[in-house]
């Protein structure tokens, strides 16, 4: 939440003073003015160690805060910014200075909001809450840091917003939840009044739901409300779903039953993420998660990790077996991490074997770490609240994988009449162009938000608008098969697809995936697919088959540790795939995988 500032003097300009010259308050103020000169070149430049020492020295000197406050109105904005930065960390600021602090904030001095917490009065706390709720840069800003510093002193004013006084905005409860999630154990004190708001029969459904969402942000500090929440859930069935959210958030013992019900109705990856974050409180959902692990291939990774986080030791045999998974090289890593969470001593032999013999280095590394954790008796930490990627201990990879410039494997040239690439057969691929569409989402009120000066448009479930743009797509690659072409396209974050284009011109959609390439491999026809974008880095190899009626189907044959960046055929009858940052893999026609071999430079 604290933004570091690195102040760099313009080229050729030396400091006019040194930190040693800051021997008394007037000298220190003069030095601050000298250092402010650099900000004329770059207002957003930061503060280095020398400048940091000067501002710390000023606030420590008798009368230092008193000397800084008038500088907030200095005609030189750079001076005012540095004064604001110094006051941000002043231990105490006299309440009499609140008007000057308010004027500095109105002036746009970005560092100044925490100074309101240094005043600490009810009036200053209300000012901090009001400015946080009104700021376009909330929640991760200096105003939020001010509320973190204020702690319980901000509660009365947070509760007023929880009651929608003044009227709620669409983001009101998101902002309030952020504050509570960042506070320490004192946040337990706000739980009872929030529950009273939620249970007030005169409250609107919006307010009742928002208060319960705020209770969910209290984490285990809200466990004191568990009994009342369970009682109310039985009595007010119309609020049951909102109360379930609160129970899950405070890590109630009822969380497992709640998640088991949700997963039985709709097995989804993000529900498993939420379950993992409640840890052992979600153990009752273990049988349901175990069934998902066995039956839902697309959720196996998430389910395996969740079994470990919730402490469901009954699944240890399945997790041990998953160490030998031949389809997905990520599975042994996730299974090993889950076994470490479970402190599964019975898995040590299997982990040792994986640590010494698995073909993928990160899998060996994960198994070794898991075995060390079990032998030491030190359980790995549970995932932090809000971490959406708790199921990817392999991203970034736990070991450094070489990115070879050349490989020892011998490339095999494909017949040009059977394989078309954009770089060498653009005209032929153009003749295979087919209709498709780009699907994107935005805000229905985007124009109104832009008119209000918003740089970042707020997209919510209630204003979500799906855009579908028809296009004529030219394939990036095409493979000749009986009766036509298998053609693939890759538009990155905008999607892609694999289609079959018959010699008669009929187009059949085979898979909605970003396609890197399509190959004959032994008796199989396969396609490399995947996407590396932002935090996502996923890849797979599809096996493609046509039935007796000529209808093509696709199914995952092998998972890749990451998205395919490039691939090509190598001898003997194998495929080399370079993934995005997670190593180069060789897969033979039987599906066996190994690391590619780097050639000597």
XYZ file of C-alpha atoms in Angstrom:
601
model
C 0.000 0.000 0.000
C 2.973 2.298 0.574
C 4.303 3.725 -2.687
C 8.060 4.160 -2.753
C 9.431 7.380 -4.179
C 12.864 7.468 -5.830
C 14.157 11.008 -6.306
C 16.704 11.404 -9.087
C 18.524 14.638 -9.680
C 18.623 15.937 -13.274
C 21.741 15.048 -15.224
C 24.658 17.253 -14.302
C 22.971 18.705 -11.205
C 24.570 18.031 -7.833
C 22.905 18.377 -4.459
C 23.480 21.823 -3.017
C 23.647 20.364 0.495
C 24.345 17.026 2.111
C 22.489 15.146 4.851
C 25.234 16.189 7.298
C 24.219 19.831 6.726
C 20.830 19.116 8.346
C 22.065 20.121 11.811
C 19.018 22.132 12.914
C 15.442 22.741 11.784
C 16.067 25.778 9.523
C 18.946 23.939 7.801
C 16.792 20.838 7.313
C 13.950 22.869 5.790
C 16.423 24.506 3.425
C 17.741 21.101 2.437
C 14.192 19.880 1.767
C 13.732 22.847 -0.589
C 16.970 21.968 -2.369
C 15.893 18.384 -2.821
C 12.520 19.519 -4.171
C 14.295 21.031 -7.186
C 14.603 17.567 -8.737
C 10.834 17.213 -8.737
C 10.564 20.043 -11.239
C 11.965 17.599 -13.783
C 9.738 14.709 -12.729
C 6.921 15.196 -10.261
C 6.527 11.437 -9.903
C 10.162 10.828 -9.132
C 10.823 9.140 -5.826
C 12.797 9.666 -2.694
C 16.238 8.185 -2.136
C 17.979 7.375 1.166
C 19.421 10.876 1.633
C 16.057 12.542 1.134
C 14.390 9.977 3.386
C 16.831 10.817 6.156
C 16.089 14.520 5.829
C 12.301 14.183 6.193
C 12.716 11.742 9.086
C 15.095 14.201 10.733
C 12.611 17.066 10.341
C 9.668 15.239 11.935
C 11.939 14.110 14.802
C 13.133 17.642 15.619
C 11.179 19.786 18.123
C 8.803 21.957 16.104
C 9.402 19.940 12.935
C 5.727 19.173 12.276
C 4.812 22.782 13.002
C 7.350 23.896 10.379
C 6.119 21.404 7.778
C 2.412 22.221 7.898
C 2.734 25.721 6.333
C 4.753 24.207 3.476
C 1.605 22.379 2.322
C 0.524 25.741 0.890
C 3.910 26.643 -0.572
C 3.654 28.058 -4.120
C 6.243 25.472 -5.186
C 4.228 22.291 -5.550
C 7.357 20.149 -5.282
C 8.025 21.599 -1.826
C 4.417 20.934 -0.827
C 4.684 17.310 -2.024
C 7.788 16.649 0.052
C 6.188 18.270 3.090
C 3.161 16.023 2.584
C 5.434 13.008 2.350
C 7.110 13.955 5.625
C 3.798 14.535 7.417
C 2.514 11.194 6.188
C 4.814 9.468 8.694
C 4.817 12.067 11.460
C 4.070 10.318 14.769
C 1.501 12.935 15.920
C -0.100 15.975 14.283
C -2.014 18.521 16.338
C -5.794 18.617 15.662
C -5.545 22.374 15.091
C -3.827 21.606 11.777
C -6.788 19.690 10.309
C -7.893 22.609 8.067
C -4.405 22.869 6.543
C -4.351 19.105 5.957
C -7.758 19.315 4.292
C -6.622 22.113 2.009
C -3.515 20.136 1.103
C -5.668 17.164 0.182
C -7.918 19.403 -1.876
C -4.768 20.619 -3.613
C -4.076 17.030 -4.680
C -1.049 16.248 -2.500
C -1.090 12.502 -2.981
C 0.947 11.496 0.068
C -1.017 13.463 2.620
C -4.059 11.305 3.490
C -2.294 9.268 6.245
C -1.688 12.559 8.073
C -5.391 12.437 8.974
C -4.680 9.305 10.997
C -1.788 11.074 12.716
C -4.330 13.633 13.974
C -6.571 10.824 15.114
C -9.641 12.806 16.202
C -13.175 11.729 15.276
C -13.370 14.653 12.853
C -10.138 13.600 11.145
C -11.262 9.944 11.033
C -14.529 10.927 9.371
C -12.592 13.023 6.871
C -10.353 10.028 6.064
C -13.320 7.684 5.555
C -15.187 10.207 3.405
C -12.170 10.822 1.199
C -11.479 7.088 0.845
C -15.077 6.374 -0.187
C -15.057 9.257 -2.694
C -11.628 8.673 -4.258
C -11.436 7.297 -7.792
C -8.142 5.605 -6.880
C -9.578 3.555 -3.996
C -9.106 0.964 -2.664
C -5.314 0.554 -2.906
C -4.325 4.135 -2.171
C -3.038 6.443 0.550
C -6.575 6.981 1.847
C -6.868 3.247 2.468
C -3.553 3.344 4.335
C -4.964 6.135 6.497
C -7.882 3.888 7.476
C -5.458 1.069 8.236
C -3.656 3.409 10.618
C -6.899 4.612 12.182
C -8.196 1.097 12.882
C -11.171 1.097 15.290
C -11.318 4.909 15.253
C -12.744 4.657 11.733
C -15.459 2.129 12.659
C -18.317 4.564 13.408
C -17.954 6.180 10.016
C -17.510 2.889 8.134
C -20.762 1.740 9.753
C -22.548 4.837 8.486
C -21.549 3.907 4.946
C -22.611 0.310 5.642
C -26.085 1.721 6.373
C -25.936 3.544 3.018
C -25.691 6.936 4.671
C -25.125 8.753 2.399
C -26.664 6.697 -0.409
C -24.649 3.685 -1.562
C -22.706 3.589 -4.788
C -22.167 0.401 -6.775
C -18.714 0.097 -5.227
C -19.620 0.954 -1.620
C -19.438 -2.512 -0.119
C -16.402 -3.539 -2.173
C -14.534 -0.568 -0.718
C -15.710 -1.291 2.817
C -14.752 -4.954 2.573
C -11.256 -4.033 1.398
C -10.684 -1.907 4.498
C -11.836 -4.641 6.878
C -9.775 -7.295 5.145
C -6.642 -5.176 5.658
C -7.173 -4.515 9.371
C -5.840 -6.509 12.305
C -7.706 -8.363 15.082
C -9.417 -5.156 16.267
C -11.812 -5.602 13.337
C -13.686 -8.163 15.459
C -15.240 -5.196 17.273
C -17.138 -4.070 14.194
C -18.765 -7.493 13.762
C -21.717 -7.128 16.185
C -22.881 -3.742 14.843
C -22.590 -5.071 11.285
C -24.724 -8.055 12.222
C -27.262 -5.700 13.759
C -27.434 -3.796 10.461
C -27.894 -7.048 8.528
C -30.686 -8.247 10.829
C -32.506 -4.927 11.012
C -35.911 -5.699 9.508
C -36.178 -2.136 8.224
C -32.955 -2.440 6.204
C -33.199 -2.883 2.463
C -32.007 -6.198 0.992
C -29.059 -4.338 -0.525
C -27.942 -3.089 2.886
C -28.484 -6.455 4.601
C -26.472 -8.265 1.960
C -23.720 -5.652 2.032
C -23.349 -5.886 5.814
C -23.078 -9.669 5.592
C -20.437 -9.334 2.892
C -18.515 -7.047 5.219
C -18.735 -9.677 7.961
C -17.232 -12.170 5.509
C -14.197 -9.861 5.195
C -13.474 -10.220 8.925
C -11.984 -13.687 8.472
C -11.550 -15.699 11.642
C -11.829 -12.477 13.654
C -15.569 -12.742 12.993
C -15.998 -16.230 14.437
C -17.746 -14.795 17.470
C -20.763 -14.202 15.208
C -21.044 -17.829 14.100
C -23.827 -18.890 16.485
C -26.018 -15.893 15.675
C -25.463 -16.310 11.943
C -26.431 -19.994 12.041
C -29.545 -19.191 14.054
C -30.566 -16.464 11.663
C -29.970 -18.668 8.629
C -32.565 -21.104 9.965
C -35.070 -18.327 10.623
C -34.588 -16.051 7.592
C -34.391 -18.351 4.602
C -34.510 -15.424 2.171
C -31.091 -14.368 3.519
C -29.585 -17.859 3.648
C -27.257 -17.429 0.655
C -25.879 -14.134 1.988
C -25.430 -15.621 5.452
C -23.595 -18.568 3.899
C -21.155 -16.070 2.376
C -20.547 -14.589 5.824
C -20.129 -18.036 7.416
C -17.583 -19.020 4.789
C -15.708 -15.743 5.201
C -15.286 -16.171 8.962
C -14.172 -19.799 8.477
C -17.181 -21.223 10.276
C -17.348 -24.939 10.947
C -20.357 -24.870 8.606
C -18.141 -23.858 5.657
C -17.550 -27.458 4.581
C -21.245 -28.232 4.374
C -21.869 -24.991 2.466
C -19.149 -25.717 -0.085
C -20.188 -29.352 -0.462
C -23.651 -28.163 -1.451
C -22.329 -25.522 -3.842
C -19.908 -27.916 -5.526
C -22.553 -30.599 -5.901
C -24.785 -28.093 -7.682
C -22.064 -26.476 -9.823
C -18.469 -27.773 -9.706
C -16.315 -24.759 -10.560
C -12.641 -23.922 -10.170
C -13.217 -20.659 -8.318
C -15.476 -22.387 -5.795
C -12.606 -24.764 -5.074
C -10.291 -21.761 -4.677
C -12.658 -20.262 -2.122
C -12.902 -23.580 -0.295
C -9.121 -23.954 -0.143
C -8.843 -20.554 1.491
C -10.963 -21.566 4.476
C -8.529 -24.403 5.181
C -9.470 -27.064 7.716
C -12.836 -25.419 8.348
C -13.891 -26.808 4.969
C -12.992 -30.415 5.692
C -16.610 -31.589 5.562
C -16.569 -30.933 1.797
C -13.823 -33.540 1.386
C -15.969 -36.361 -0.067
C -17.425 -34.013 -2.684
C -13.982 -32.686 -3.651
C -12.649 -36.231 -3.798
C -15.393 -37.156 -6.276
C -14.545 -34.121 -8.412
C -10.868 -35.165 -8.372
C -11.808 -38.600 -9.660
C -14.461 -37.647 -12.175
C -13.771 -34.154 -13.541
C -10.562 -34.112 -15.573
C -10.727 -30.346 -16.130
C -10.789 -29.735 -12.349
C -8.300 -32.334 -11.175
C -5.557 -29.866 -10.331
C -7.836 -27.619 -8.311
C -9.442 -30.561 -6.541
C -6.088 -32.135 -5.657
C -4.809 -28.909 -4.124
C -8.045 -28.373 -2.225
C -7.912 -31.844 -0.676
C -4.609 -30.866 0.890
C -5.655 -27.412 2.069
C -8.817 -28.659 3.796
C -6.939 -31.539 5.443
C -8.873 -34.408 3.863
C -6.402 -37.190 4.625
C -8.756 -39.896 3.328
C -7.659 -38.871 -0.202
C -3.965 -39.645 0.414
C -4.024 -42.874 -1.698
C -5.434 -41.009 -4.711
C -2.902 -38.204 -4.308
C -0.041 -40.711 -4.115
C -1.289 -42.322 -7.335
C -1.423 -38.868 -8.946
C 2.357 -38.574 -8.538
C 2.561 -40.992 -11.492
C 0.106 -39.085 -13.697
C 1.285 -39.425 -17.315
C -1.169 -36.952 -18.856
C -0.381 -33.756 -16.957
C 3.157 -32.967 -15.718
C 1.668 -30.385 -13.355
C -0.327 -32.991 -11.464
C 2.659 -34.532 -9.614
C 3.597 -31.035 -8.402
C 0.122 -30.248 -7.093
C -0.271 -33.725 -5.596
C 3.091 -33.426 -3.850
C 2.119 -30.048 -2.377
C -1.195 -31.516 -1.162
C 0.580 -34.449 0.462
C 2.827 -31.982 2.260
C -0.254 -30.112 3.522
C -1.567 -33.424 4.819
C 1.813 -34.363 6.335
C 1.342 -37.775 4.712
C 4.187 -39.923 6.071
C 2.791 -42.901 4.137
C 3.602 -41.024 0.897
C 7.316 -40.575 1.587
C 8.478 -43.531 -0.501
C 6.432 -42.380 -3.500
C 7.626 -38.785 -3.079
C 11.252 -39.921 -2.916
C 10.760 -41.923 -6.094
C 9.201 -38.935 -7.866
C 11.962 -36.653 -6.598
C 14.627 -38.870 -8.151
C 12.985 -40.262 -11.286
C 10.344 -37.924 -12.737
C 11.235 -36.580 -16.171
C 10.154 -32.984 -15.367
C 12.549 -31.030 -13.100
C 9.861 -28.915 -11.357
C 7.985 -32.118 -10.475
C 11.156 -33.555 -8.942
C 11.686 -30.315 -7.037
C 8.099 -30.241 -5.704
C 8.322 -33.850 -4.534
C 11.638 -33.199 -2.804
C 10.252 -30.152 -0.989
C 7.140 -32.077 0.047
C 9.214 -34.918 1.465
C 11.370 -32.435 3.374
C 8.256 -30.779 4.799
C 6.813 -34.083 5.966
C 10.066 -35.267 7.518
C 10.557 -31.955 9.326
C 6.954 -31.817 10.487
C 6.606 -28.264 9.180
C 3.333 -27.902 7.302
C 3.381 -25.485 4.335
C 1.353 -22.271 4.774
C -2.258 -22.163 3.643
C -3.105 -19.844 0.745
C -3.629 -16.181 1.508
C -7.108 -14.758 1.187
C -7.650 -13.227 -2.222
C -4.910 -15.252 -3.964
C -6.647 -16.567 -7.057
C -3.735 -18.707 -8.159
C -3.215 -20.984 -5.170
C -3.356 -24.023 -7.442
C -0.319 -23.232 -9.521
C 2.766 -23.904 -7.377
C 4.503 -24.450 -10.700
C 4.015 -20.836 -11.846
C 6.544 -19.334 -11.752
C 8.503 -22.596 -11.937
C 10.223 -23.632 -8.709
C 13.389 -24.426 -10.633
C 15.129 -22.550 -13.412
C 14.509 -24.241 -16.755
C 16.934 -23.518 -19.603
C 15.611 -21.746 -22.665
C 17.761 -23.343 -25.340
C 18.748 -21.438 -28.444
C 19.229 -24.764 -30.272
C 18.343 -28.359 -29.515
C 20.111 -31.648 -30.130
C 16.923 -33.199 -31.501
C 16.941 -33.352 -35.297
C 14.092 -31.464 -36.966
C 11.970 -33.318 -39.529
C 10.714 -31.319 -42.498
C 7.006 -31.603 -43.178
C 5.735 -31.910 -46.775
C 4.746 -28.401 -47.941
C 1.726 -29.760 -49.796
C 0.387 -31.187 -46.525
C 1.125 -28.256 -44.221
C 0.408 -24.575 -44.722
C 1.872 -21.747 -42.649
C 1.095 -18.032 -42.852
C 4.758 -17.185 -43.456
C 5.091 -19.420 -46.530
C 1.580 -20.080 -47.864
C -0.404 -16.919 -47.163
C -2.364 -17.073 -50.427
C -3.448 -20.677 -49.896
C -4.489 -19.970 -46.323
C -6.468 -16.950 -47.487
C -8.572 -19.300 -49.623
C -9.369 -21.233 -46.404
C -10.727 -18.178 -44.579
C -13.863 -18.923 -42.563
C -16.453 -16.955 -40.555
C -15.755 -16.446 -36.858
C -16.286 -13.818 -34.184
C -14.409 -11.970 -31.481
C -16.203 -12.033 -28.151
C -15.375 -9.379 -25.557
C -17.059 -7.873 -22.525
C -17.477 -4.278 -21.465
C -19.700 -1.960 -19.478
C -23.091 -0.979 -20.866
C -22.567 2.474 -19.342
C -18.982 2.925 -20.542
C -19.768 6.224 -22.287
C -21.309 7.648 -19.125
C -18.330 6.551 -17.027
C -15.904 8.114 -19.510
C -17.912 11.334 -19.403
C -17.433 11.369 -15.629
C -13.668 11.354 -16.141
C -13.003 7.686 -15.356
C -9.788 6.331 -16.877
C -10.634 2.764 -15.836
C -14.140 1.582 -16.693
C -15.902 -0.363 -13.931
C -17.411 -3.604 -15.286
C -19.857 -5.327 -12.920
C -22.410 -8.134 -13.249
C -25.219 -5.588 -13.374
C -23.721 -3.551 -16.239
C -21.934 -6.348 -18.122
C -22.322 -6.163 -21.883
C -21.090 -8.911 -24.219
C -19.777 -7.722 -27.578
C -19.699 -10.090 -30.561
C -17.782 -8.877 -33.573
C -18.160 -11.023 -36.708
C -14.900 -11.485 -38.606
C -13.527 -13.378 -41.558
C -10.659 -15.400 -40.088
C -7.664 -16.511 -42.134
C -6.030 -19.534 -40.466
C -2.502 -19.342 -39.105
C -1.846 -22.996 -39.923
C -3.574 -25.823 -41.792
C -2.935 -29.568 -42.036
C -4.112 -31.641 -44.975
C -6.312 -34.577 -43.937
C -8.677 -36.825 -45.842
C -11.431 -34.752 -47.405
C -10.135 -31.336 -46.442
C -8.022 -29.278 -44.042
C -7.747 -28.948 -40.299
C -7.113 -25.226 -39.832
C -6.180 -23.387 -36.653
C -6.102 -19.762 -35.576
C -4.626 -17.968 -32.577
C -5.785 -14.447 -31.705
C -4.142 -14.431 -28.291
C -6.381 -13.037 -25.562
C -9.149 -12.652 -28.165
C -9.440 -16.397 -28.634
C -8.991 -18.835 -31.469
C -10.417 -22.017 -32.875
C -9.716 -25.234 -34.721
C -11.974 -25.949 -37.684
C -12.304 -28.594 -40.379
C -12.782 -27.142 -43.852
C -13.952 -29.739 -46.328
C -12.948 -29.699 -49.972
C -16.557 -28.651 -50.668
C -16.078 -25.572 -48.489
C -18.132 -26.707 -45.501
C -16.773 -25.478 -42.159
C -17.026 -27.547 -38.994
C -15.893 -26.108 -35.659
C -13.785 -28.677 -33.803
C -12.450 -26.803 -30.766
C -12.618 -23.278 -29.302
C -8.941 -22.952 -28.414
C -5.903 -20.901 -29.392
C -4.137 -23.201 -31.859
C -0.356 -23.098 -32.151
C 0.021 -25.946 -34.717
C -1.511 -29.171 -36.085
C 0.399 -32.393 -36.842
C 0.389 -35.991 -37.920
C 2.215 -37.880 -35.150
C 2.418 -41.603 -35.707
C -1.160 -42.734 -36.267
C -2.527 -39.725 -34.417
C -3.593 -36.291 -35.540
C -2.869 -33.729 -32.846
C -3.026 -29.990 -32.231
C -0.955 -27.918 -29.799
C -3.130 -25.359 -28.022
C -2.870 -22.863 -25.177
C -2.496 -19.293 -24.027
C 0.061 -17.342 -21.989
C -1.522 -14.036 -20.985
C -1.153 -12.122 -17.716
C -1.209 -14.778 -14.962
C -2.503 -17.515 -17.248
C -0.015 -19.960 -18.754
C -1.744 -23.134 -19.898
C -1.220 -25.536 -22.742
C -2.300 -28.943 -23.985
C -2.171 -31.342 -26.904
C -5.509 -32.337 -28.407
C -6.062 -35.593 -30.239
C -8.363 -35.133 -33.237
C -10.566 -37.852 -34.712
C -13.290 -38.042 -37.343
C -16.174 -40.445 -36.932
C -17.721 -42.533 -39.695
C -19.905 -39.606 -40.749
C -16.931 -37.278 -41.063
C -17.637 -35.292 -37.896
C -14.423 -34.244 -36.156
C -14.020 -34.310 -32.407
C -11.224 -33.277 -30.069
C -10.094 -34.487 -26.659
C -7.132 -33.657 -24.434
C -4.388 -36.209 -25.026
C -1.593 -34.629 -23.006
C -1.308 -31.507 -20.878
C 1.693 -29.226 -21.235
C 3.325 -27.421 -18.285
C 2.739 -24.122 -20.075
C 1.399 -22.601 -23.285
C 3.131 -23.722 -26.506
C 5.335 -20.947 -27.836
C 6.684 -22.949 -30.798
C 6.734 -26.586 -31.908
C 8.082 -28.797 -34.670
C 8.517 -32.436 -35.606
C 11.743 -34.183 -34.569
C 13.143 -37.643 -35.179
C 12.167 -40.301 -34.448
C 8.445 -39.610 -34.861
C 8.226 -37.112 -31.979
C 7.210 -33.536 -31.379
C 9.294 -30.837 -29.674
C 7.247 -28.130 -27.922
C 8.787 -24.997 -26.461
C 6.514 -23.751 -23.699
C 6.259 -20.210 -22.368
C 8.949 -20.167 -19.690
C 8.386 -23.722 -18.475
C 10.816 -25.689 -20.584
C 10.984 -27.443 -23.941
C 9.269 -30.835 -24.012
C 9.599 -33.784 -26.405
C 6.521 -36.022 -26.810
C 6.663 -39.232 -28.820
C 3.805 -40.944 -30.637
C 3.011 -43.054 -27.567
C 2.590 -39.960 -25.406
C 5.802 -40.355 -23.413
C 7.345 -37.013 -22.470
C 10.853 -35.848 -21.627
C 12.834 -32.635 -21.538
C 14.433 -31.530 -24.802
C 18.228 -31.492 -24.899
C 20.028 -28.199 -25.369
C 22.733 -28.221 -28.023
C 26.177 -26.938 -27.098
C 26.588 -23.246 -27.995
